[in-house]
């Protein structure tokens, strides 16, 4: 059976390559048609997941998709995207334009499929830790403290929280070797202690033991997809009420307007989405539909204002529409969850400083000691510099006090930690903190000593 499956996958890839050679994709980029947007047209032989591949490339370049028209019924895929850069201007950088042509055009030999990107590759560069569990104030701080205590350095990470659930994809290295942790006993200890933190120290609760694996790379593509899958597997979508008419959820956030109906005469299901626009929204909805094994035959996207309107004509891979009311409700709930998972709640804080072992543990501990909880985080390390973004809220549910943020910045360093939005305005201090963020003053506090984790 294994041989047959392997042969089938090999044949699929060979057929796809043959079709691609016979009908090479065509990419046209036009900066002359419209005054404020760049038009990107892609024509290609059709295959399952191709829309996601195109959207992934544009999303990875941090381009904003203002409008899109997609048609992939039959054997050919045709789509048009109106895009801008992050500042709302046309895309004129020749390096970016060249990358788009290379990635989506006939010269691309590394174009991935959903099946190949989700797989794990062996390497010695770093260890990838995937975590899911019940969210609570201080959870990230506790996890980072454990990793620091185990001599692991977090070099890249993406953390999401949604509907009392938490998911994270962490890239860590060994403190001594600056490479992956490969010792089986040590990996087992990491799983055990992090699992203990995730379950709150209660062995009777449903285990949320993290998965630990070694991968050759951890880019945003992998993290985005994996976080969606981790939260989906943890059934965060079950928290949504079936009452579609509610304007707000229990946390006070505006609920996306999602509806699914069938066109029986055409054997399509029509998905209508209306919600506040944000970066990577299109990727999140397209990935969710693709991961749920739906084929997008046609689509129309309009995000020129503060709200985004998305219309998808979908089918199952066997050509049938949504088959029952229960399935319809499931699609609605899953899309709502996918849209809200990446929504950034709270005050945005950006930290830029030299990287070191325990940095993330110390910063999140300072947040926790000042009654702040992290709702989302993005941790990056580049050229020895830590470039971290945190979204924080007051653990009690109140608005973040400006005095609290000012006090935290006095400890960490006014120029190191910057406030980048939200309802709280924090003016920079007239002087830099004399203490600053003296690496070595703040030593990681062992949770073993606190009695929260048993060694």
PDB file of N, CA and C in Angstrom, residues 241-305:
ATOM      1  N   UNK A 241     -20.998  30.696  18.635  1.00  0.00           N
ATOM      2  CA  UNK A 241     -22.415  30.390  18.714  1.00  0.00           C
ATOM      3  C   UNK A 241     -22.983  30.250  17.306  1.00  0.00           C
ATOM      4  N   UNK A 242     -24.024  29.453  17.183  1.00  0.00           N
ATOM      5  CA  UNK A 242     -24.673  29.295  15.884  1.00  0.00           C
ATOM      6  C   UNK A 242     -25.526  30.488  15.507  1.00  0.00           C
ATOM      7  N   UNK A 243     -25.724  31.398  16.447  1.00  0.00           N
ATOM      8  CA  UNK A 243     -26.536  32.572  16.167  1.00  0.00           C
ATOM      9  C   UNK A 243     -25.729  33.550  15.331  1.00  0.00           C
ATOM     10  N   UNK A 244     -25.931  33.506  14.016  1.00  0.00           N
ATOM     11  CA  UNK A 244     -25.141  34.309  13.092  1.00  0.00           C
ATOM     12  C   UNK A 244     -25.442  35.794  13.246  1.00  0.00           C
ATOM     13  N   UNK A 245     -26.581  36.125  13.807  1.00  0.00           N
ATOM     14  CA  UNK A 245     -26.981  37.525  13.877  1.00  0.00           C
ATOM     15  C   UNK A 245     -26.308  38.325  14.974  1.00  0.00           C
ATOM     16  N   UNK A 246     -25.572  37.673  15.867  1.00  0.00           N
ATOM     17  CA  UNK A 246     -24.910  38.405  16.945  1.00  0.00           C
ATOM     18  C   UNK A 246     -23.834  39.315  16.382  1.00  0.00           C
ATOM     19  N   UNK A 247     -23.785  40.560  16.871  1.00  0.00           N
ATOM     20  CA  UNK A 247     -22.795  41.517  16.384  1.00  0.00           C
ATOM     21  C   UNK A 247     -21.470  41.401  17.120  1.00  0.00           C
ATOM     22  N   UNK A 248     -21.480  40.927  18.376  1.00  0.00           N
ATOM     23  CA  UNK A 248     -20.257  40.832  19.160  1.00  0.00           C
ATOM     24  C   UNK A 248     -20.184  39.488  19.840  1.00  0.00           C
ATOM     25  N   UNK A 249     -18.960  39.017  20.060  1.00  0.00           N
ATOM     26  CA  UNK A 249     -18.790  37.788  20.807  1.00  0.00           C
ATOM     27  C   UNK A 249     -18.683  38.109  22.296  1.00  0.00           C
ATOM     28  N   UNK A 250     -18.377  37.104  23.097  1.00  0.00           N
ATOM     29  CA  UNK A 250     -18.361  37.289  24.551  1.00  0.00           C
ATOM     30  C   UNK A 250     -17.265  38.237  25.006  1.00  0.00           C
ATOM     31  N   UNK A 251     -16.201  38.383  24.205  1.00  0.00           N
ATOM     32  CA  UNK A 251     -15.107  39.284  24.576  1.00  0.00           C
ATOM     33  C   UNK A 251     -15.322  40.694  24.054  1.00  0.00           C
ATOM     34  N   UNK A 252     -16.438  40.934  23.354  1.00  0.00           N
ATOM     35  CA  UNK A 252     -16.734  42.265  22.876  1.00  0.00           C
ATOM     36  C   UNK A 252     -16.209  42.565  21.487  1.00  0.00           C
ATOM     37  N   UNK A 253     -15.590  41.584  20.834  1.00  0.00           N
ATOM     38  CA  UNK A 253     -15.072  41.795  19.484  1.00  0.00           C
ATOM     39  C   UNK A 253     -16.196  41.655  18.465  1.00  0.00           C
ATOM     40  N   UNK A 254     -16.106  42.421  17.390  1.00  0.00           N
ATOM     41  CA  UNK A 254     -17.101  42.350  16.335  1.00  0.00           C
ATOM     42  C   UNK A 254     -16.975  41.014  15.614  1.00  0.00           C
ATOM     43  N   UNK A 255     -18.093  40.333  15.480  1.00  0.00           N
ATOM     44  CA  UNK A 255     -18.103  39.025  14.846  1.00  0.00           C
ATOM     45  C   UNK A 255     -18.161  39.189  13.325  1.00  0.00           C
ATOM     46  N   UNK A 256     -17.338  38.484  12.574  1.00  0.00           N
ATOM     47  CA  UNK A 256     -17.418  38.560  11.113  1.00  0.00           C
ATOM     48  C   UNK A 256     -18.773  38.060  10.622  1.00  0.00           C
ATOM     49  N   UNK A 257     -19.243  38.640   9.552  1.00  0.00           N
ATOM     50  CA  UNK A 257     -20.502  38.223   8.944  1.00  0.00           C
ATOM     51  C   UNK A 257     -20.187  37.192   7.866  1.00  0.00           C
ATOM     52  N   UNK A 258     -20.560  35.949   8.104  1.00  0.00           N
ATOM     53  CA  UNK A 258     -20.268  34.857   7.178  1.00  0.00           C
ATOM     54  C   UNK A 258     -21.554  34.096   6.888  1.00  0.00           C
ATOM     55  N   UNK A 259     -21.812  33.834   5.616  1.00  0.00           N
ATOM     56  CA  UNK A 259     -22.996  33.070   5.241  1.00  0.00           C
ATOM     57  C   UNK A 259     -22.629  32.106   4.121  1.00  0.00           C
ATOM     58  N   UNK A 260     -23.298  30.962   4.111  1.00  0.00           N
ATOM     59  CA  UNK A 260     -23.074  29.942   3.090  1.00  0.00           C
ATOM     60  C   UNK A 260     -24.433  29.510   2.545  1.00  0.00           C
ATOM     61  N   UNK A 261     -24.582  29.530   1.239  1.00  0.00           N
ATOM     62  CA  UNK A 261     -25.830  29.088   0.609  1.00  0.00           C
ATOM     63  C   UNK A 261     -25.498  28.302  -0.650  1.00  0.00           C
ATOM     64  N   UNK A 262     -26.428  27.483  -1.087  1.00  0.00           N
ATOM     65  CA  UNK A 262     -26.215  26.623  -2.254  1.00  0.00           C
ATOM     66  C   UNK A 262     -26.918  27.160  -3.491  1.00  0.00           C
ATOM     67  N   UNK A 263     -26.246  27.047  -4.636  1.00  0.00           N
ATOM     68  CA  UNK A 263     -26.862  27.289  -5.936  1.00  0.00           C
ATOM     69  C   UNK A 263     -27.087  25.923  -6.576  1.00  0.00           C
ATOM     70  N   UNK A 264     -28.247  25.350  -6.315  1.00  0.00           N
ATOM     71  CA  UNK A 264     -28.475  23.959  -6.689  1.00  0.00           C
ATOM     72  C   UNK A 264     -28.427  23.751  -8.193  1.00  0.00           C
ATOM     73  N   UNK A 265     -28.854  24.742  -8.959  1.00  0.00           N
ATOM     74  CA  UNK A 265     -28.859  24.564 -10.404  1.00  0.00           C
ATOM     75  C   UNK A 265     -27.454  24.550 -10.993  1.00  0.00           C
ATOM     76  N   UNK A 266     -26.469  25.100 -10.246  1.00  0.00           N
ATOM     77  CA  UNK A 266     -25.088  25.133 -10.730  1.00  0.00           C
ATOM     78  C   UNK A 266     -24.149  24.250  -9.903  1.00  0.00           C
ATOM     79  N   UNK A 267     -24.677  23.605  -8.868  1.00  0.00           N
ATOM     80  CA  UNK A 267     -23.872  22.743  -7.993  1.00  0.00           C
ATOM     81  C   UNK A 267     -22.713  23.480  -7.343  1.00  0.00           C
ATOM     82  N   UNK A 268     -22.943  24.730  -6.976  1.00  0.00           N
ATOM     83  CA  UNK A 268     -21.976  25.517  -6.224  1.00  0.00           C
ATOM     84  C   UNK A 268     -22.532  25.819  -4.840  1.00  0.00           C
ATOM     85  N   UNK A 269     -21.636  26.045  -3.898  1.00  0.00           N
ATOM     86  CA  UNK A 269     -21.993  26.700  -2.639  1.00  0.00           C
ATOM     87  C   UNK A 269     -21.336  28.072  -2.645  1.00  0.00           C
ATOM     88  N   UNK A 270     -22.087  29.089  -2.265  1.00  0.00           N
ATOM     89  CA  UNK A 270     -21.585  30.452  -2.268  1.00  0.00           C
ATOM     90  C   UNK A 270     -21.280  30.866  -0.836  1.00  0.00           C
ATOM     91  N   UNK A 271     -20.036  31.271  -0.602  1.00  0.00           N
ATOM     92  CA  UNK A 271     -19.604  31.751   0.711  1.00  0.00           C
ATOM     93  C   UNK A 271     -19.473  33.271   0.632  1.00  0.00           C
ATOM     94  N   UNK A 272     -20.205  33.959   1.493  1.00  0.00           N
ATOM     95  CA  UNK A 272     -20.167  35.418   1.548  1.00  0.00           C
ATOM     96  C   UNK A 272     -19.547  35.839   2.883  1.00  0.00           C
ATOM     97  N   UNK A 273     -18.505  36.664   2.811  1.00  0.00           N
ATOM     98  CA  UNK A 273     -17.815  37.133   4.019  1.00  0.00           C
ATOM     99  C   UNK A 273     -17.770  38.654   4.001  1.00  0.00           C
ATOM    100  N   UNK A 274     -18.123  39.230   5.115  1.00  0.00           N
ATOM    101  CA  UNK A 274     -18.015  40.682   5.292  1.00  0.00           C
ATOM    102  C   UNK A 274     -17.456  40.925   6.685  1.00  0.00           C
ATOM    103  N   UNK A 275     -16.337  41.623   6.754  1.00  0.00           N
ATOM    104  CA  UNK A 275     -15.692  41.869   8.040  1.00  0.00           C
ATOM    105  C   UNK A 275     -14.728  43.037   7.897  1.00  0.00           C
ATOM    106  N   UNK A 276     -14.165  43.455   9.009  1.00  0.00           N
ATOM    107  CA  UNK A 276     -13.153  44.507   8.986  1.00  0.00           C
ATOM    108  C   UNK A 276     -11.910  43.998   8.270  1.00  0.00           C
ATOM    109  N   UNK A 277     -11.383  44.825   7.378  1.00  0.00           N
ATOM    110  CA  UNK A 277     -10.207  44.408   6.637  1.00  0.00           C
ATOM    111  C   UNK A 277      -8.963  44.465   7.520  1.00  0.00           C
ATOM    112  N   UNK A 278      -7.997  43.621   7.207  1.00  0.00           N
ATOM    113  CA  UNK A 278      -6.719  43.586   7.928  1.00  0.00           C
ATOM    114  C   UNK A 278      -5.713  42.857   7.070  1.00  0.00           C
ATOM    115  N   UNK A 279      -4.417  42.994   7.364  1.00  0.00           N
ATOM    116  CA  UNK A 279      -3.404  42.258   6.604  1.00  0.00           C
ATOM    117  C   UNK A 279      -3.591  40.746   6.716  1.00  0.00           C
ATOM    118  N   UNK A 280      -3.339  40.051   5.639  1.00  0.00           N
ATOM    119  CA  UNK A 280      -3.356  38.593   5.551  1.00  0.00           C
ATOM    120  C   UNK A 280      -4.751  37.981   5.710  1.00  0.00           C
ATOM    121  N   UNK A 281      -5.786  38.803   5.611  1.00  0.00           N
ATOM    122  CA  UNK A 281      -7.147  38.278   5.722  1.00  0.00           C
ATOM    123  C   UNK A 281      -7.446  37.289   4.598  1.00  0.00           C
ATOM    124  N   UNK A 282      -7.080  37.641   3.372  1.00  0.00           N
ATOM    125  CA  UNK A 282      -7.362  36.761   2.240  1.00  0.00           C
ATOM    126  C   UNK A 282      -6.648  35.425   2.387  1.00  0.00           C
ATOM    127  N   UNK A 283      -5.407  35.448   2.847  1.00  0.00           N
ATOM    128  CA  UNK A 283      -4.689  34.190   3.053  1.00  0.00           C
ATOM    129  C   UNK A 283      -5.424  33.312   4.051  1.00  0.00           C
ATOM    130  N   UNK A 284      -5.898  33.895   5.152  1.00  0.00           N
ATOM    131  CA  UNK A 284      -6.536  33.111   6.204  1.00  0.00           C
ATOM    132  C   UNK A 284      -7.808  32.434   5.716  1.00  0.00           C
ATOM    133  N   UNK A 285      -8.619  33.121   4.927  1.00  0.00           N
ATOM    134  CA  UNK A 285      -9.856  32.515   4.443  1.00  0.00           C
ATOM    135  C   UNK A 285      -9.581  31.491   3.341  1.00  0.00           C
ATOM    136  N   UNK A 286      -8.662  31.813   2.417  1.00  0.00           N
ATOM    137  CA  UNK A 286      -8.346  30.875   1.340  1.00  0.00           C
ATOM    138  C   UNK A 286      -7.703  29.617   1.904  1.00  0.00           C
ATOM    139  N   UNK A 287      -6.792  29.770   2.868  1.00  0.00           N
ATOM    140  CA  UNK A 287      -6.154  28.601   3.455  1.00  0.00           C
ATOM    141  C   UNK A 287      -7.179  27.715   4.149  1.00  0.00           C
ATOM    142  N   UNK A 288      -8.112  28.326   4.883  1.00  0.00           N
ATOM    143  CA  UNK A 288      -9.123  27.548   5.607  1.00  0.00           C
ATOM    144  C   UNK A 288      -9.975  26.731   4.649  1.00  0.00           C
ATOM    145  N   UNK A 289     -10.445  27.339   3.574  1.00  0.00           N
ATOM    146  CA  UNK A 289     -11.251  26.604   2.603  1.00  0.00           C
ATOM    147  C   UNK A 289     -10.441  25.491   1.942  1.00  0.00           C
ATOM    148  N   UNK A 290      -9.181  25.786   1.597  1.00  0.00           N
ATOM    149  CA  UNK A 290      -8.330  24.778   0.957  1.00  0.00           C
ATOM    150  C   UNK A 290      -8.024  23.636   1.914  1.00  0.00           C
ATOM    151  N   UNK A 291      -7.745  23.962   3.168  1.00  0.00           N
ATOM    152  CA  UNK A 291      -7.409  22.944   4.156  1.00  0.00           C
ATOM    153  C   UNK A 291      -8.615  22.080   4.503  1.00  0.00           C
ATOM    154  N   UNK A 292      -9.812  22.628   4.328  1.00  0.00           N
ATOM    155  CA  UNK A 292     -11.040  21.859   4.552  1.00  0.00           C
ATOM    156  C   UNK A 292     -11.459  21.082   3.307  1.00  0.00           C
ATOM    157  N   UNK A 293     -10.581  21.048   2.297  1.00  0.00           N
ATOM    158  CA  UNK A 293     -10.763  20.254   1.081  1.00  0.00           C
ATOM    159  C   UNK A 293     -11.860  20.800   0.178  1.00  0.00           C
ATOM    160  N   UNK A 294     -12.033  22.113   0.166  1.00  0.00           N
ATOM    161  CA  UNK A 294     -12.938  22.745  -0.788  1.00  0.00           C
ATOM    162  C   UNK A 294     -12.126  23.338  -1.939  1.00  0.00           C
ATOM    163  N   UNK A 295     -12.727  23.351  -3.109  1.00  0.00           N
ATOM    164  CA  UNK A 295     -12.107  23.931  -4.295  1.00  0.00           C
ATOM    165  C   UNK A 295     -12.799  25.257  -4.594  1.00  0.00           C
ATOM    166  N   UNK A 296     -12.025  26.317  -4.688  1.00  0.00           N
ATOM    167  CA  UNK A 296     -12.569  27.636  -5.035  1.00  0.00           C
ATOM    168  C   UNK A 296     -12.594  27.737  -6.550  1.00  0.00           C
ATOM    169  N   UNK A 297     -13.809  27.709  -7.129  1.00  0.00           N
ATOM    170  CA  UNK A 297     -13.947  27.784  -8.585  1.00  0.00           C
ATOM    171  C   UNK A 297     -13.953  29.223  -9.076  1.00  0.00           C
ATOM    172  N   UNK A 298     -14.604  30.095  -8.321  1.00  0.00           N
ATOM    173  CA  UNK A 298     -14.657  31.513  -8.670  1.00  0.00           C
ATOM    174  C   UNK A 298     -14.623  32.307  -7.373  1.00  0.00           C
ATOM    175  N   UNK A 299     -14.120  33.521  -7.446  1.00  0.00           N
ATOM    176  CA  UNK A 299     -14.096  34.372  -6.255  1.00  0.00           C
ATOM    177  C   UNK A 299     -13.996  35.830  -6.661  1.00  0.00           C
ATOM    178  N   UNK A 300     -14.534  36.687  -5.814  1.00  0.00           N
ATOM    179  CA  UNK A 300     -14.432  38.133  -5.999  1.00  0.00           C
ATOM    180  C   UNK A 300     -14.113  38.758  -4.648  1.00  0.00           C
ATOM    181  N   UNK A 301     -13.074  39.582  -4.623  1.00  0.00           N
ATOM    182  CA  UNK A 301     -12.598  40.196  -3.378  1.00  0.00           C
ATOM    183  C   UNK A 301     -12.600  41.706  -3.537  1.00  0.00           C
ATOM    184  N   UNK A 302     -13.142  42.408  -2.544  1.00  0.00           N
ATOM    185  CA  UNK A 302     -13.132  43.870  -2.549  1.00  0.00           C
ATOM    186  C   UNK A 302     -12.765  44.352  -1.151  1.00  0.00           C
ATOM    187  N   UNK A 303     -11.598  44.974  -1.030  1.00  0.00           N
ATOM    188  CA  UNK A 303     -11.131  45.476   0.272  1.00  0.00           C
ATOM    189  C   UNK A 303     -10.579  46.881   0.114  1.00  0.00           C
ATOM    190  N   UNK A 304     -11.298  47.708  -0.613  1.00  0.00           N
ATOM    191  CA  UNK A 304     -10.815  49.066  -0.874  1.00  0.00           C
ATOM    192  C   UNK A 304     -11.146  50.033   0.250  1.00  0.00           C
ATOM    193  N   UNK A 305     -12.026  49.657   1.154  1.00  0.00           N
ATOM    194  CA  UNK A 305     -12.368  50.513   2.280  1.00  0.00           C
ATOM    195  C   UNK A 305     -11.982  49.850   3.585  1.00  0.00           C
TER     196      UNK A 305
END
